[in-house]
Amino acid sequence: MGLESHLHGDNLIVSSVNTVVNWARKNSVWPCTFGLACCALEMMATMMPHYDMARFGAEVFRPSPRQSDLLIVAGTVTMKMAPQVKRVYDQMAEPKWVIAMGACACAGGQFRSYAVLQGVDKIIPVDIYVPGCPPRMETLLASLMTLQEKIKTERVDMRQDSSELSA
Ligand code: SF4
């Protein structure tokens, strides 16, 4: 028996704004098309038919940060690219979320080098960290589901302030 069986007649559905808005947000996440290194290939594979991230509502990778609300930082963030990563994040509209995908994005990975940023959370706030080199596609899917659970519990009028972080 589905929901529609309860809806004929003059019935009302009562819910909170948080619940309704968060339900819509979590089921229509639009990731930004942006890959940095080898992890980006795994991210692309997650969109292919075998894993099919579209099943979770994150179907449309957008070519513009202004049309995206999820930044998957997939790969090594070099010091040269760090300002560009920050700029893409800043150009995304609120509310927005970040997944740091792979050891490099989380903490510099194997590159203990002056040329590599030792974690993208040095310049932008990160919601979910995905370990691995590279993480498997199932792991990225799990991180998306974890993010959806997080979105479900957020207050719609409150978001993390990233103004203190700079490249
Ligand atoms: S974590 Fe591993 S696979 Fe991912 S970008 Fe770094 S070196 Fe490449």
Coordinates of C-alpha atoms and ligand atoms in Angstrom, one line a residue:
M1 CA 0.0 0.0 0.0
G2 CA 1.6 3.2 -1.2
L3 CA 1.4 6.8 0.0
E4 CA -1.2 7.7 -2.7
S5 CA -3.7 5.3 -1.0
H6 CA -3.7 7.8 2.0
L7 CA -4.1 10.9 -0.2
H8 CA -7.6 10.7 -1.7
G9 CA -10.2 12.9 0.0
D10 CA -9.3 16.1 1.9
N11 CA -6.3 14.7 3.8
L12 CA -3.4 17.0 4.8
I13 CA 0.3 16.1 5.1
V14 CA 2.0 18.0 7.9
S15 CA 5.8 18.2 8.1
S16 CA 8.5 20.6 9.0
V17 CA 10.2 22.9 6.5
N18 CA 13.6 21.3 7.4
T19 CA 12.3 17.8 6.6
V20 CA 10.8 18.8 3.2
V21 CA 13.7 21.0 2.1
N22 CA 16.3 18.5 3.2
W23 CA 14.5 15.7 1.5
A24 CA 14.6 17.6 -1.7
R25 CA 18.2 18.6 -1.3
K26 CA 19.5 15.2 -0.4
N27 CA 17.8 13.5 -3.4
S28 CA 19.0 16.0 -6.0
V29 CA 22.6 16.6 -5.3
W30 CA 24.4 18.0 -8.4
P31 CA 28.2 17.3 -8.4
C32 CA 30.6 19.7 -10.1
T33 CA 32.6 18.3 -13.0
F34 CA 36.1 18.7 -11.6
G35 CA 38.8 16.1 -11.3
L36 CA 42.5 16.6 -10.3
A37 CA 44.3 13.3 -10.7
C38 CA 44.0 9.5 -10.8
C39 CA 41.1 9.5 -8.3
A40 CA 39.0 11.4 -10.9
L41 CA 39.0 8.3 -13.1
E42 CA 37.4 6.3 -10.2
M43 CA 34.8 9.2 -9.8
M44 CA 34.0 8.9 -13.5
A45 CA 33.6 5.1 -13.2
T46 CA 31.1 5.6 -10.4
M47 CA 28.9 7.4 -12.9
M48 CA 29.0 4.6 -15.4
P49 CA 26.2 2.0 -15.7
H50 CA 27.8 -0.7 -13.5
Y51 CA 27.8 1.6 -10.4
D52 CA 25.3 4.2 -11.6
M53 CA 25.5 7.0 -9.1
A54 CA 22.3 8.4 -10.7
R55 CA 20.4 5.9 -8.6
F56 CA 21.0 8.2 -5.6
G57 CA 19.8 11.4 -7.3
A58 CA 23.3 12.7 -8.0
E59 CA 22.8 12.2 -11.7
V60 CA 23.8 15.5 -13.3
F61 CA 27.5 16.5 -13.1
R62 CA 27.4 20.2 -13.9
P63 CA 29.9 22.0 -16.0
S64 CA 29.6 25.2 -14.0
P65 CA 30.2 25.7 -10.3
R66 CA 27.2 28.0 -10.2
Q67 CA 24.9 25.0 -11.0
S68 CA 26.6 22.6 -8.6
D69 CA 26.2 22.0 -4.9
L70 CA 28.7 19.1 -4.4
L71 CA 32.4 19.4 -5.0
I72 CA 34.1 16.0 -5.1
V73 CA 37.8 16.9 -4.7
A74 CA 39.1 13.8 -6.6
G75 CA 42.9 13.7 -6.6
T76 CA 46.1 15.4 -5.6
V77 CA 45.7 19.1 -4.8
T78 CA 48.9 20.7 -5.9
M79 CA 49.8 24.2 -4.5
K80 CA 49.5 25.4 -8.1
M81 CA 45.9 24.1 -8.3
A82 CA 44.8 25.0 -4.8
P83 CA 43.6 28.6 -5.6
Q84 CA 41.6 27.2 -8.5
V85 CA 39.9 24.6 -6.2
K86 CA 39.1 27.4 -3.7
R87 CA 37.7 29.6 -6.5
V88 CA 35.5 26.8 -7.8
Y89 CA 34.2 26.2 -4.3
D90 CA 33.6 29.9 -3.7
Q91 CA 31.6 30.2 -7.0
M92 CA 29.2 27.4 -6.0
A93 CA 25.9 28.6 -4.6
E94 CA 24.9 27.8 -1.0
P95 CA 24.0 25.3 0.3
K96 CA 27.1 23.3 -0.9
W97 CA 29.0 20.3 0.3
V98 CA 32.5 18.8 -0.2
I99 CA 33.7 15.2 -0.4
A100 CA 37.5 14.8 -0.2
M101 CA 38.1 11.7 -2.3
G102 CA 41.3 9.8 -1.8
A103 CA 44.3 10.0 0.5
C104 CA 45.8 12.9 -1.5
A105 CA 42.7 15.1 -1.2
C106 CA 42.3 14.1 2.5
A107 CA 45.9 14.6 3.7
G108 CA 48.4 14.9 0.8
G109 CA 48.6 11.1 0.4
Q110 CA 52.1 9.8 -0.4
F111 CA 53.3 13.3 -1.5
R112 CA 55.0 14.8 1.6
S113 CA 56.1 17.6 -0.6
Y114 CA 56.2 21.4 -0.7
A115 CA 54.4 21.2 -4.0
V116 CA 51.3 19.4 -2.6
L117 CA 48.6 20.7 -0.3
Q118 CA 48.5 18.4 2.8
G119 CA 44.7 18.2 2.8
V120 CA 42.1 20.2 1.0
D121 CA 40.5 21.1 4.3
K122 CA 43.3 23.7 4.6
I123 CA 41.4 25.8 2.1
I124 CA 37.8 24.7 2.0
P125 CA 35.5 23.0 4.6
V126 CA 35.1 19.2 4.0
D127 CA 32.0 17.3 4.9
I128 CA 33.1 13.7 4.1
Y129 CA 36.6 12.2 3.9
V130 CA 37.0 9.2 1.7
P131 CA 40.2 7.2 2.4
G132 CA 42.1 5.0 0.0
C133 CA 44.5 5.3 -3.0
P134 CA 42.3 5.2 -4.9
P135 CA 39.0 4.6 -3.1
R136 CA 36.9 2.1 -4.9
M137 CA 33.6 3.2 -6.5
E138 CA 31.6 1.5 -3.8
T139 CA 33.4 3.8 -1.3
L140 CA 32.4 6.9 -3.2
L141 CA 28.8 5.7 -3.3
A142 CA 28.9 5.1 0.4
S143 CA 30.3 8.6 1.0
L144 CA 27.4 10.0 -1.0
M145 CA 24.9 8.1 1.1
T146 CA 26.7 9.3 4.2
L147 CA 26.5 12.9 2.9
Q148 CA 22.8 12.4 2.3
E149 CA 22.3 11.4 5.9
K150 CA 24.1 14.5 7.0
I151 CA 22.0 16.7 4.7
K152 CA 18.9 15.2 6.2
T153 CA 19.9 16.5 9.7
E154 CA 20.9 20.0 8.7
R155 CA 19.0 23.1 9.6
V156 CA 18.0 24.8 6.3
D157 CA 19.0 28.3 7.6
M158 CA 22.5 27.3 8.9
R159 CA 25.6 26.4 6.9
Q160 CA 29.3 26.1 7.7
D161 CA 31.2 29.4 7.5
S162 CA 34.2 29.0 5.2
S163 CA 35.3 32.6 5.3
E164 CA 38.2 31.9 7.6
L165 CA 39.8 29.4 5.2
S166 CA 41.9 30.8 2.4
A167 CA 44.2 29.5 -0.2
Ligands
SF4_1 S1 44.9 9.0 -3.6 FE1 46.1 7.7 -5.0 S2 44.7 7.4 -6.7 FE2 44.0 9.2 -5.6 S3 45.0 11.0 -6.6 FE3 46.3 10.3 -4.9 S4 47.8 8.9 -5.8 FE4 46.1 9.1 -7.2

